[in-house]
Short mmCIF file of C-alpha atoms and ligand atoms in Angstrom, two decimals:
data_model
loop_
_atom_site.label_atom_id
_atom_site.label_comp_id
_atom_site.label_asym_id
_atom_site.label_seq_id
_atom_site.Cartn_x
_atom_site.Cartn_y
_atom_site.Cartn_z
CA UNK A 1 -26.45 15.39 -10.17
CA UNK A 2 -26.39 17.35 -6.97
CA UNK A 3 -22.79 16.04 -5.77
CA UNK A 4 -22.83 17.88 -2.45
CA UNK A 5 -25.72 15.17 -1.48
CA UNK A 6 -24.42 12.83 -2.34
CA UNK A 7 -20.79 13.48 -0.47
CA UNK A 8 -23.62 14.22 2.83
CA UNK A 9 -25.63 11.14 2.46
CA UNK A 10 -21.97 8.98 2.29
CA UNK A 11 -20.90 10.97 5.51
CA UNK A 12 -24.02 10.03 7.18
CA UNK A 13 -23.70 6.14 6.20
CA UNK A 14 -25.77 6.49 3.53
CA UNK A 15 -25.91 3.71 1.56
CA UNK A 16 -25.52 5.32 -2.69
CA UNK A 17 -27.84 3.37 -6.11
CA UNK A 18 -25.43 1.85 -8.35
CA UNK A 19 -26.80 4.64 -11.23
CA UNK A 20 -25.46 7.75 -8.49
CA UNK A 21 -22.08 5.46 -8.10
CA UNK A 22 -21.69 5.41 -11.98
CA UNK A 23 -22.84 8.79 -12.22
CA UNK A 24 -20.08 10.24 -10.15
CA UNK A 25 -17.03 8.25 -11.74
CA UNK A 26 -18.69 9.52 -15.35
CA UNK A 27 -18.52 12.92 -14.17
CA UNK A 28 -15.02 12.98 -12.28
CA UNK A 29 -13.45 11.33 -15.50
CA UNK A 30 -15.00 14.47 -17.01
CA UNK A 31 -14.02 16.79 -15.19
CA UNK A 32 -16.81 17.96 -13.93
CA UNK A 33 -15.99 17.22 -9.92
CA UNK A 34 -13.39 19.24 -8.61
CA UNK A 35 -10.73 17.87 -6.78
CA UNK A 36 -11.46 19.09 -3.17
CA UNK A 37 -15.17 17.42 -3.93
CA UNK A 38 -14.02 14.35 -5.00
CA UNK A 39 -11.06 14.26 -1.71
CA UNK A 40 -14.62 14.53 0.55
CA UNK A 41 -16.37 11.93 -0.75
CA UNK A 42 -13.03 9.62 -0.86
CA UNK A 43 -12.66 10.71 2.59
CA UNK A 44 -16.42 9.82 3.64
CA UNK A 45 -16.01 6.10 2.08
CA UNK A 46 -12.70 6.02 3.81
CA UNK A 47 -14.69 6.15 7.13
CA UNK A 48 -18.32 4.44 6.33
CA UNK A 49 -17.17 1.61 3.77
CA UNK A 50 -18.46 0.58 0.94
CA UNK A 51 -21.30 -2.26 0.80
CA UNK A 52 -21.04 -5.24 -1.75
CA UNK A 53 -23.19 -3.51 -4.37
CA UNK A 54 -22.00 -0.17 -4.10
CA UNK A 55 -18.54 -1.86 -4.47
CA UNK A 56 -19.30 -3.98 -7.50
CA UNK A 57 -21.22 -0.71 -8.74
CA UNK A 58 -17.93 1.11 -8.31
CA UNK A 59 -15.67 -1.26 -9.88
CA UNK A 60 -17.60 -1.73 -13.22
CA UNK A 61 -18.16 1.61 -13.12
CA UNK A 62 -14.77 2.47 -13.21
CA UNK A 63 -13.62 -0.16 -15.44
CA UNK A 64 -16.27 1.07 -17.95
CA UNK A 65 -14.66 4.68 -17.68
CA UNK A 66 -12.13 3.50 -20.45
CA UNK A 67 -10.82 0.97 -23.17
CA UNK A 68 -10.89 -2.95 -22.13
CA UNK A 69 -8.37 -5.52 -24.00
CA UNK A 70 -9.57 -7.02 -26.70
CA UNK A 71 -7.37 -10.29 -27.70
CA UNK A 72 -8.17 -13.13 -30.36
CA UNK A 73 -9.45 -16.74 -29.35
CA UNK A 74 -6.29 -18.34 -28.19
CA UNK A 75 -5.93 -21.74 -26.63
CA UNK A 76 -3.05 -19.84 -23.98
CA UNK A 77 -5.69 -18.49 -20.89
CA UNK A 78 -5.19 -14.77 -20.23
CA UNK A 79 -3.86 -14.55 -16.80
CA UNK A 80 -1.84 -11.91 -14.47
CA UNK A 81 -1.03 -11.18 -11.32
CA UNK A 82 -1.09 -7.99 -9.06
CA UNK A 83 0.04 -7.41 -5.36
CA UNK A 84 -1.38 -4.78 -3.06
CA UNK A 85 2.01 -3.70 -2.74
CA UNK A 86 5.46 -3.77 -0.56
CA UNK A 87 8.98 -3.13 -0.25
CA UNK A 88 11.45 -5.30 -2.19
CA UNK A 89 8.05 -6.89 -3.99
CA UNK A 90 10.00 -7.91 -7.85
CA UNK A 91 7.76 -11.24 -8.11
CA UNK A 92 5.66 -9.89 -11.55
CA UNK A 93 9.38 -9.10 -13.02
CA UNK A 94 10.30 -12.69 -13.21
CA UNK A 95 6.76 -14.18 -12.97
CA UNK A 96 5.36 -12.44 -16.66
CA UNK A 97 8.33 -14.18 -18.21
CA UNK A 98 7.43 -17.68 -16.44
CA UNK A 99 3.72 -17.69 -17.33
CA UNK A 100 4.50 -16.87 -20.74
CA UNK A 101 6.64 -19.78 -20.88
CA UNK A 102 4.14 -21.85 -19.62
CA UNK A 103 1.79 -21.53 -22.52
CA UNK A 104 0.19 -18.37 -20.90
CA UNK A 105 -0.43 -14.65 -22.09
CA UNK A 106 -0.38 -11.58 -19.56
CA UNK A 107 -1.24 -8.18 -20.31
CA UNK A 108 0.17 -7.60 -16.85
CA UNK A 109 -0.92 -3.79 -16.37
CA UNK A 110 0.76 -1.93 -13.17
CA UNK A 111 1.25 0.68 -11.37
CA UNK A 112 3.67 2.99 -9.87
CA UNK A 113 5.10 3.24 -6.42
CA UNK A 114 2.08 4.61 -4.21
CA UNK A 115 3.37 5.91 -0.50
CA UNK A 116 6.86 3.38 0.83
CA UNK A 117 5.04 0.31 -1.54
CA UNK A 118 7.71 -0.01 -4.71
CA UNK A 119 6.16 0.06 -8.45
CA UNK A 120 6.85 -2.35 -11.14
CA UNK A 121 6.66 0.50 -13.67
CA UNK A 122 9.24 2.21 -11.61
CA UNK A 123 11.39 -0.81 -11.57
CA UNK A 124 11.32 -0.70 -15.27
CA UNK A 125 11.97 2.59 -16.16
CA UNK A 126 15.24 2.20 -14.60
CA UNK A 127 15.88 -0.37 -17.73
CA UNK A 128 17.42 1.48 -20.77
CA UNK A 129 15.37 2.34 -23.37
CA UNK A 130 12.24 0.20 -21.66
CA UNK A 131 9.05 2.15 -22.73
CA UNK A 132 6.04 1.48 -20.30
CA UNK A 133 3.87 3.41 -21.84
CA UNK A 134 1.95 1.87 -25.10
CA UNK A 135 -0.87 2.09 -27.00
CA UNK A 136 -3.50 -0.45 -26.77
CA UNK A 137 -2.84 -1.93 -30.32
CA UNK A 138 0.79 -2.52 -29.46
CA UNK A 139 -0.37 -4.27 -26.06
CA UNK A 140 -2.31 -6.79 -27.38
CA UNK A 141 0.12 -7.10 -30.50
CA UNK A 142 2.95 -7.53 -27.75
CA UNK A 143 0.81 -10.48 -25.44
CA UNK A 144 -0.15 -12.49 -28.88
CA UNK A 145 3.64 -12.10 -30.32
CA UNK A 146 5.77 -12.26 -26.86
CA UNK A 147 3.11 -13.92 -24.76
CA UNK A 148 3.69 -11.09 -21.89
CA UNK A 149 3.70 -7.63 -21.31
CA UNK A 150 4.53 -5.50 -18.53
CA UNK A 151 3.28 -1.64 -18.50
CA UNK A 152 0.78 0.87 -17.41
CA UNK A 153 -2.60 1.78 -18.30
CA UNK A 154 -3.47 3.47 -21.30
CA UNK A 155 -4.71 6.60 -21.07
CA UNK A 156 -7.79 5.24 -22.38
CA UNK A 157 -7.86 2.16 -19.47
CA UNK A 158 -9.63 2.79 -16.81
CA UNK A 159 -8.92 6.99 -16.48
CA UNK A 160 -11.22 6.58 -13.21
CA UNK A 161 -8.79 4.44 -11.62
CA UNK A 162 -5.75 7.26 -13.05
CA UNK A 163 -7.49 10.14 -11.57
CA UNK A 164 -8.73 8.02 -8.01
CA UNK A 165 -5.41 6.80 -7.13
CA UNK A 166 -3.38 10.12 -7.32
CA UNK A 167 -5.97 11.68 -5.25
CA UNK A 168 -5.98 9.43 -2.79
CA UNK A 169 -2.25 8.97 -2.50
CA UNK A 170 -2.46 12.40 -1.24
CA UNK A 171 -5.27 12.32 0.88
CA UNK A 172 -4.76 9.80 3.21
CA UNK A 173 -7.51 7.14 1.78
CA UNK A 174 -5.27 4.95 0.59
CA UNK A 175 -6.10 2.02 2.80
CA UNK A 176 -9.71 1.17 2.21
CA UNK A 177 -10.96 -2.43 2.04
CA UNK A 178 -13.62 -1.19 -0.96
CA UNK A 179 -11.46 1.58 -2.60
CA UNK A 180 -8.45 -0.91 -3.08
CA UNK A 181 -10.82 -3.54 -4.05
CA UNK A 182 -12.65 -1.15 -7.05
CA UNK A 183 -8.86 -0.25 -7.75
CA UNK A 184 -7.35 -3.48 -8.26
CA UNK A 185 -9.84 -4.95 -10.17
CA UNK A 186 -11.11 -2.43 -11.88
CA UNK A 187 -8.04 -2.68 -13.73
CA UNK A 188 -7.98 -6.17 -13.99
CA UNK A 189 -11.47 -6.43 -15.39
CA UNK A 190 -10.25 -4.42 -18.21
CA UNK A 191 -7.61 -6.84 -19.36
CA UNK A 192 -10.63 -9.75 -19.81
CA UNK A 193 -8.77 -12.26 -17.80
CA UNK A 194 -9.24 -15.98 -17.18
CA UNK A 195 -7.70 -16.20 -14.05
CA UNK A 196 -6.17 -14.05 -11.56
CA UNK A 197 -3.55 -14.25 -9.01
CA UNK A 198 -3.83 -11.79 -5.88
CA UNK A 199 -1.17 -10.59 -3.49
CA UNK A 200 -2.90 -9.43 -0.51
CA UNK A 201 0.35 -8.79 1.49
CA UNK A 202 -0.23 -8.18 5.17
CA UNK A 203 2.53 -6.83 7.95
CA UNK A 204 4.45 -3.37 8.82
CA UNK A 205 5.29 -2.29 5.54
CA UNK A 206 2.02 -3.28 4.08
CA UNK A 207 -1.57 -1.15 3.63
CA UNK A 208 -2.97 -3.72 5.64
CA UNK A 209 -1.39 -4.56 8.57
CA UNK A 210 -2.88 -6.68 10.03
CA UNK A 211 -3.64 -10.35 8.79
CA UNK A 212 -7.25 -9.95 9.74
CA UNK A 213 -7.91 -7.07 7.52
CA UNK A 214 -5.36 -8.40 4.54
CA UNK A 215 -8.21 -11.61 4.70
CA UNK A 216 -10.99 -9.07 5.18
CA UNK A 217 -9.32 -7.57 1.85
CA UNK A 218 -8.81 -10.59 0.08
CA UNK A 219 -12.36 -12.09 1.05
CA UNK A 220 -13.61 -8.98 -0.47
CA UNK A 221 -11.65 -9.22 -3.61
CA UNK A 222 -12.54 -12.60 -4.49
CA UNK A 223 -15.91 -12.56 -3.99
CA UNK A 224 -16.56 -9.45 -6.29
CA UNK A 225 -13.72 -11.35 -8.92
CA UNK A 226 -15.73 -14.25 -9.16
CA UNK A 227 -18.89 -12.20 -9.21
CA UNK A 228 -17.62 -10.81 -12.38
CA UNK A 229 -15.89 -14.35 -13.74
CA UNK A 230 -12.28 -13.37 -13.33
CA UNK A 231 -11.30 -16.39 -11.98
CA UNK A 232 -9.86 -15.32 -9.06
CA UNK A 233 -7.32 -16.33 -6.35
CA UNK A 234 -6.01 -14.02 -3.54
CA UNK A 235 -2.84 -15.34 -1.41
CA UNK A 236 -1.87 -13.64 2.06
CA UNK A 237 1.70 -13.04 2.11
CA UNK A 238 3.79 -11.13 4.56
CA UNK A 239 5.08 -8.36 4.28
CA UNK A 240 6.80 -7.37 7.68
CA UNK A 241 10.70 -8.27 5.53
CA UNK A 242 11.07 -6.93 2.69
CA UNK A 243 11.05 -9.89 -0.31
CA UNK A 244 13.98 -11.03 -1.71
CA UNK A 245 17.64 -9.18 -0.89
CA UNK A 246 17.34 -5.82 -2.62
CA UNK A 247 15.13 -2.81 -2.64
CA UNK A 248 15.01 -0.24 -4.81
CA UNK A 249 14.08 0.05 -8.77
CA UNK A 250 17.26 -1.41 -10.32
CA UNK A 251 18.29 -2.66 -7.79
CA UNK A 252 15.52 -5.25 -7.83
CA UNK A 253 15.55 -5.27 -11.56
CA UNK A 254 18.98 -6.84 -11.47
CA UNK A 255 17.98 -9.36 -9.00
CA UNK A 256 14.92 -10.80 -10.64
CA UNK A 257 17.52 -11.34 -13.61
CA UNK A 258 19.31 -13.87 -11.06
CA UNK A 259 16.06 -15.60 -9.98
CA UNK A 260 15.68 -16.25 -13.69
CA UNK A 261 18.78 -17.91 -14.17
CA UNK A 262 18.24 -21.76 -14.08
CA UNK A 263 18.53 -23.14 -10.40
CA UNK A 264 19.92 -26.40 -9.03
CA UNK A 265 18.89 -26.80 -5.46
CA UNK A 266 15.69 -28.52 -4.87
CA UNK A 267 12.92 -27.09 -2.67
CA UNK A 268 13.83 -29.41 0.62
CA UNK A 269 17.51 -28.09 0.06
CA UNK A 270 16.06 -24.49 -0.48
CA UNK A 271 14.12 -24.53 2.58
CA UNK A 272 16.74 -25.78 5.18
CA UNK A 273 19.49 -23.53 3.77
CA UNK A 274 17.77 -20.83 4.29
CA UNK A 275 17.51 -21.16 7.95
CA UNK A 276 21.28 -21.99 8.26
CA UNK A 277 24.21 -20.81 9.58
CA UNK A 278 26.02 -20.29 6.43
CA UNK A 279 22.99 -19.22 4.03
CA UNK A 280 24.98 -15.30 3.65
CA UNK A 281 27.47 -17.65 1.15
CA UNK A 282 24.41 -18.12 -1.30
CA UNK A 283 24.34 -16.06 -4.09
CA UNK A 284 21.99 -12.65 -4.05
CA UNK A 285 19.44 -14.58 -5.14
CA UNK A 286 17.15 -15.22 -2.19
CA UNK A 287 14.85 -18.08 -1.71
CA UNK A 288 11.40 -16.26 -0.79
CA UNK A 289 11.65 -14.68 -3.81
CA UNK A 290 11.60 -18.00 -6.23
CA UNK A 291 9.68 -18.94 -3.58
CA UNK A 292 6.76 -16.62 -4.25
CA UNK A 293 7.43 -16.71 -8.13
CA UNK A 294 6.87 -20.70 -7.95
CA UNK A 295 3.75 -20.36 -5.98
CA UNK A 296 1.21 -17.97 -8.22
CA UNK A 297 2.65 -19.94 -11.58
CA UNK A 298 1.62 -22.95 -9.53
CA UNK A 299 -2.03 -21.12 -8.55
CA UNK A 300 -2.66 -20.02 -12.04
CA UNK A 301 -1.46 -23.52 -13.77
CA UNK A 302 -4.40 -24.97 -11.13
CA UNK A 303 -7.07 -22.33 -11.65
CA UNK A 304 -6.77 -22.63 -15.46
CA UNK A 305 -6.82 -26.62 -15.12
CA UNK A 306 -3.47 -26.93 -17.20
CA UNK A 307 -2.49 -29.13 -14.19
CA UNK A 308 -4.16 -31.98 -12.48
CA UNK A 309 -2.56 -31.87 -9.14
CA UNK A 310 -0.60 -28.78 -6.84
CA UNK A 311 2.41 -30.95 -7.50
CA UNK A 312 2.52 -31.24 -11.09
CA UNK A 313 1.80 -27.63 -11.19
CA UNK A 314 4.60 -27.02 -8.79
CA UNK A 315 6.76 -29.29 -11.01
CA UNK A 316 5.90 -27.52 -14.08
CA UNK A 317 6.72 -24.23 -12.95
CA UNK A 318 10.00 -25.43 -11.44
CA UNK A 319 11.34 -27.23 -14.29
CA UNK A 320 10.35 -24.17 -16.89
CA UNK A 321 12.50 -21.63 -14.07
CA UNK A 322 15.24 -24.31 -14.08
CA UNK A 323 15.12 -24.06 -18.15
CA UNK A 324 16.27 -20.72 -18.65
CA UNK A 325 13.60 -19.99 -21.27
CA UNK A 326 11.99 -17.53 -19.38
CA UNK A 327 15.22 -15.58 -18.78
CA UNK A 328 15.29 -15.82 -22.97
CA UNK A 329 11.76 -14.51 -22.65
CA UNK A 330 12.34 -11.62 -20.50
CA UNK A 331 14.78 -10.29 -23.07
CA UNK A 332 12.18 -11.13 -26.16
CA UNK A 333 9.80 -8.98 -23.84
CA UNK A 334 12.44 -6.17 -23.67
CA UNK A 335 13.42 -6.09 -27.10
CA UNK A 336 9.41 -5.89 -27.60
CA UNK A 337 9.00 -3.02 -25.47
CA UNK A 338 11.29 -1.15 -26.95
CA UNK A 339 14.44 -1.84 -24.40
CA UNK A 340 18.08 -1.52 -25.41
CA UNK A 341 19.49 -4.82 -24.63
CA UNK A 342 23.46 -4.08 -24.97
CA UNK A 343 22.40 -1.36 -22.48
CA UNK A 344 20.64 -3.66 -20.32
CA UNK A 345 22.98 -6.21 -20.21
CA UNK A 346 26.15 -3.75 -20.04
CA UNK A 347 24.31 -2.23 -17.13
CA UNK A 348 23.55 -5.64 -15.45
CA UNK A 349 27.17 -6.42 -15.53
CA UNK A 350 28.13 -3.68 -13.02
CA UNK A 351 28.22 -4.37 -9.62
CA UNK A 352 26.35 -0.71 -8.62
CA UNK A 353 25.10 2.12 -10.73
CA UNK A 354 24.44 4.81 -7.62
CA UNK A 355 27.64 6.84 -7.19
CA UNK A 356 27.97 5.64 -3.79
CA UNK A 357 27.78 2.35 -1.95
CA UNK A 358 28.76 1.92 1.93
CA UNK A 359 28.10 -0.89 3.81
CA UNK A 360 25.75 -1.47 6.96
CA UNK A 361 27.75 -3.57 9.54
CA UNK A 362 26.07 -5.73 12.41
CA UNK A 363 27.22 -4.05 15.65
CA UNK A 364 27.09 -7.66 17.49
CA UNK A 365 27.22 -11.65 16.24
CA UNK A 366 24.33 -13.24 16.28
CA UNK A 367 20.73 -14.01 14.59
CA UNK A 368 18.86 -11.47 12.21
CA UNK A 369 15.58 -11.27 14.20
CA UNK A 370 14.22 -8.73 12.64
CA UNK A 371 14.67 -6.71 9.59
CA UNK A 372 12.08 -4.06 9.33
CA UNK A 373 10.13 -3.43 6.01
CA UNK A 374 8.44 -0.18 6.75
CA UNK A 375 11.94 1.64 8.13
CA UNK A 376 13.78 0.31 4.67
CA UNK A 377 10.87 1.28 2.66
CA UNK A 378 10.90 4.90 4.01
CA UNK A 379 14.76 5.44 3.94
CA UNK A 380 14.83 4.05 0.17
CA UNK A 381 11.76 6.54 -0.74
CA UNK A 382 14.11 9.48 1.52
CA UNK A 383 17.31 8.65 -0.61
CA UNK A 384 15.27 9.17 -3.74
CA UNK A 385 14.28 5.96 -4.75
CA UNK A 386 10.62 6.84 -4.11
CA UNK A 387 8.13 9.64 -4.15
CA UNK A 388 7.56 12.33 -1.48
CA UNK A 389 4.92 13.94 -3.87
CA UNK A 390 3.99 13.00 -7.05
CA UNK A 391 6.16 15.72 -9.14
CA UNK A 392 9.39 13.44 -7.15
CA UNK A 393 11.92 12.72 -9.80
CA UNK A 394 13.19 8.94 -8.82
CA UNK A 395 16.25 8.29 -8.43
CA UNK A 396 16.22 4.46 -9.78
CA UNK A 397 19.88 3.29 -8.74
CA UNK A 398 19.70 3.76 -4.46
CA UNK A 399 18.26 1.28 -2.37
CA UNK A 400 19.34 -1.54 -0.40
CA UNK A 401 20.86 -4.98 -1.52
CA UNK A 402 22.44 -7.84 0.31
CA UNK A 403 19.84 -7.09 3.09
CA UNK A 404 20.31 -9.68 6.04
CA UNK A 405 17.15 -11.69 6.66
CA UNK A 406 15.50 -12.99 9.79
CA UNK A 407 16.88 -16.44 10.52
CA UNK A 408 20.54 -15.37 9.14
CA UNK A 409 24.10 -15.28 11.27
CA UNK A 410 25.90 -12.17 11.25
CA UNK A 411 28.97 -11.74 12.91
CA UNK A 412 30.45 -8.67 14.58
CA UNK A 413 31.16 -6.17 11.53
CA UNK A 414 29.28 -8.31 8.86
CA UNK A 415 27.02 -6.61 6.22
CA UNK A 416 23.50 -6.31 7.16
CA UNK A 417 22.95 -4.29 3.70
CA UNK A 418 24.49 -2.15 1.58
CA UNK A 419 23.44 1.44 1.02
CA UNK A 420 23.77 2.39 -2.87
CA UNK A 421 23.43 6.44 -2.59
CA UNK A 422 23.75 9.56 -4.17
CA UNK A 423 26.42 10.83 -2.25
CA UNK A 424 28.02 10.00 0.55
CA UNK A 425 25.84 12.54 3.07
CA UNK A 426 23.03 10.51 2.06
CA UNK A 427 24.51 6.85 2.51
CA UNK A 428 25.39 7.87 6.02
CA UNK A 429 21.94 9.60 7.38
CA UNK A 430 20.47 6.38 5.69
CA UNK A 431 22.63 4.18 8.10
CA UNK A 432 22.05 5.83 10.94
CA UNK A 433 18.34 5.49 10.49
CA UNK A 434 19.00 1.84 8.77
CA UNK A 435 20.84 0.95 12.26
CA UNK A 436 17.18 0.17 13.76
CA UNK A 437 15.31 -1.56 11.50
CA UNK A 438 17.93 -4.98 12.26
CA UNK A 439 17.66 -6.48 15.32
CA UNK A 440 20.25 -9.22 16.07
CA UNK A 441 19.33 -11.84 18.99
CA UNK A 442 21.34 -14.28 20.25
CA UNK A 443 18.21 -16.81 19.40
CA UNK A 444 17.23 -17.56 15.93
CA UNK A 445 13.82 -16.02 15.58
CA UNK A 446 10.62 -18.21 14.68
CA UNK A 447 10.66 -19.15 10.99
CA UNK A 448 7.38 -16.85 9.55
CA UNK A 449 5.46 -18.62 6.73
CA UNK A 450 5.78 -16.73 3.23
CA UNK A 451 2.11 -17.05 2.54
CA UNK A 452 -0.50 -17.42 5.34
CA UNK A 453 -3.17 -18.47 3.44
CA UNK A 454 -4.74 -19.47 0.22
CA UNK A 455 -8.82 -17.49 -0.53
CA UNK A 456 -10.69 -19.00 -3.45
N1 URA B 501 -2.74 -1.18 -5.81
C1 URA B 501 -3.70 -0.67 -6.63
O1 URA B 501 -3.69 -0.86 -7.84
N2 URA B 501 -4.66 0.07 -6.07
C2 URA B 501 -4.72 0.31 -4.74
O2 URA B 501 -5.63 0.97 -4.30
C3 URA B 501 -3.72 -0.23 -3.90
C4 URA B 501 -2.73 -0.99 -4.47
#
């Protein structure tokens, strides 16, 4: 293979033959491109796309590069869920547990953090004694036993995907319709699903920002799922908030734990309180959050026809939240994966873990009308909680919790967040950049729908 030609023909618009697509993701996973060739040609299909067959040739290609899941007939579907990424985004934390409660199993493979977006396997390593690294026996042993699993890829799954995503997290060719599209599914392909759930988040903090190209995205994503009989589902959600009311890994560990604890208040009483005056008096639990977690176990229940109607799915997933099983399943999952749960629970008990915690106050009374994802992300990835490069040791106690959401009353000197830190230097240069990602109007801003649309 001359690879110089076919980096040239890509620059020119070229379109490439499905056998010169699998040839060059055989020979990268070799070894045999170097890294500055391989940045070129990322670089060339950052600018001239992708068409549908070069995509689908890329995405089996890739998920061909390793080991797919092999599980035994089972009358529980094989579903999971994966977002495209964003700040405060905990949903597969508490969702895994749900689905398996629901008479699912998920291999749920992630990812790390990749630029200000947060990782699940980041979130996880900040559990004691949590291993998310395991082989593929143990995987499937773990979804047949537990009925979920949450780690990364083996590094025998999809190595084209490994090797792909660090080099574009460092090349700027992150945010291509085709290259996140071969990406996601690549690696959901390999876990032989029956259905699939898609996050195509959309909004400041998000790779695409724009709801257009989060549908172009999603539109692209489904088609090529169902081409390949995944099943799939892709929900736009925004992403200009962050989700829920903490950000950063344990942080957002401890407060999936509370959207697992069984919940009282219905979904009309959910819904108006959190547009009222005194919604800061609810616990740290935060509706969007349940919210989110409610609506893929809903999708998936539909898409793998174990309910008749949206609202039997809905009440299905609601009443198994309201149980408290899948809390109890979370911490079979843990135990499973190696966790230390006198550790975990010990550590769950404190109210911070960072050596430092100062509190952001509202300069003004009035409405939360904005509370800026993209700003929070980057000062939680500046205070440590996220990478700068990819040798970035994480810091997995800073971030943000009891962050003020749009729609909320503060008054003069109440919390808008508070800043967990590593020392005290750090807290304050975060809440002096912090100051500007709140606005507070004396108008409550226009409610913003969680999820803007459904693709099938
Ligand atoms: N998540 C992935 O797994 N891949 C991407 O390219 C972007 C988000």
């Amino acid at each position: 293979m001359n690879f110089l030609s076919l980096i040239e023909s890509k620059r020119d618009g070229q379109p490439l033959a499905a056998e010169q697509i699998r040839e060059i993701v055989s020979s990268c996973v070799a070894g045999k491109i170097p890294d500055y060739q391989m940045a070129a040609f990322l670089m060339a299909v950052f600018f001239r796309g992708l068409n549908t067959a070069e995509t689908t040739a890329l995405t089996l290609a890739m998920r061909d590069s390793g080991d797919v899941l092999e599980f035994p007939k089972d009358k529980r579907p094989l579903v999971d869920k994966h977002s495209t990424g964003g700040v405060g985004d905990k949903v597969s934390l508490p969702l895994a547990p749900l689905l398996a409660c629901l008479g699912f199993r998920v291999p749920m493979i992630s990812g790390r953090g990749l630029g200000i977006t947060g990782g699940t396997l980041d979130k996880l390593d900040s559990i004691p004694g949590f291993k998310t690294t395991l082989p593929t026996k143990r995987i499937t042993e773990i979804v047949q036993t537990a009925g979920c699993v949450i780690c990364g890829q083996t590094d025998r799954m999809v190595p084209a995907d490994k090797k792909l995503y660090a080099l574009r997290d460092v090349t700027g060719t992150v945010p291509s319709i085709p290259l996140i599209t071969a990406s996601i599914l690549s690696k959901k392909l390999a876990e032989s699903l029956d259905a699939l759930v898609l996050d195509v988040k959309f909004g400041c903090a998000a790779f695409m920002q724009t709801k257009e190209q989060a549908h172009r995205l999603a539109r692209a994503m489904v088609a090529l799922g169902n081409e390949c009989g995944v099943n799939p589902r892709a929900l736009l959600t925004n992403m200009d908030t962050p989700l829920g009311r903490a950000a950063g890994n344990w942080l957002e560990v401890k407060e999936s734990m509370a959207c697992l604890e069984p919940h009282v208040c219905s979904r009309a009483c959910e819904s108006a309180e959190s547009w009222s005056a005194n919604s800061r008096s609810r616990p740290q639990q935060v509706d969007d959050l349940r919210e989110l977690v409610l609506t893929f176990a809903t999708h998936l229940l539909l898409q793998t026809s174990k309910a008749k109607s949206p609202a039997a799915a809905r009440k299905q997933a609601e009443d198994c939240l309201n149980s408290g099983e899948p809390r109890r399943k979370w911490d079979e999952m843990l135990v499973a994966q190696g966790a230390n749960l006198a550790a975990f629970s010990k550590k769950l008990a404190l109210d911070h873990t960072a050596p430092v915690v100062v509190e952001l106050k509202a300069g003004r009374a009035g409405f939360v009308s904005q509370c800026d994802a993209r700003l929070i992300g980057e000062v939680i990835r500046d205070l440590g909680g996220g990478r700068l490069t990819k040798d970035t040791v994480i810091k997995y106690d800073v971030g943000l919790d009891r962050i003020a959401k749009p729609g909320e009353v503060v008054k003069a000197g109440g919390v808008l967040a508070r800043i967990h830190a590593a020392d005290h230097g750090q807290a304050n240069a975060a809440g002096a950049r912090l100051k500007a990602a709140f606005e507070i109007s004396a108008r409550p801003p226009r409610p913003v729908p969680l999820v803007a649309g459904v693709i099938k």
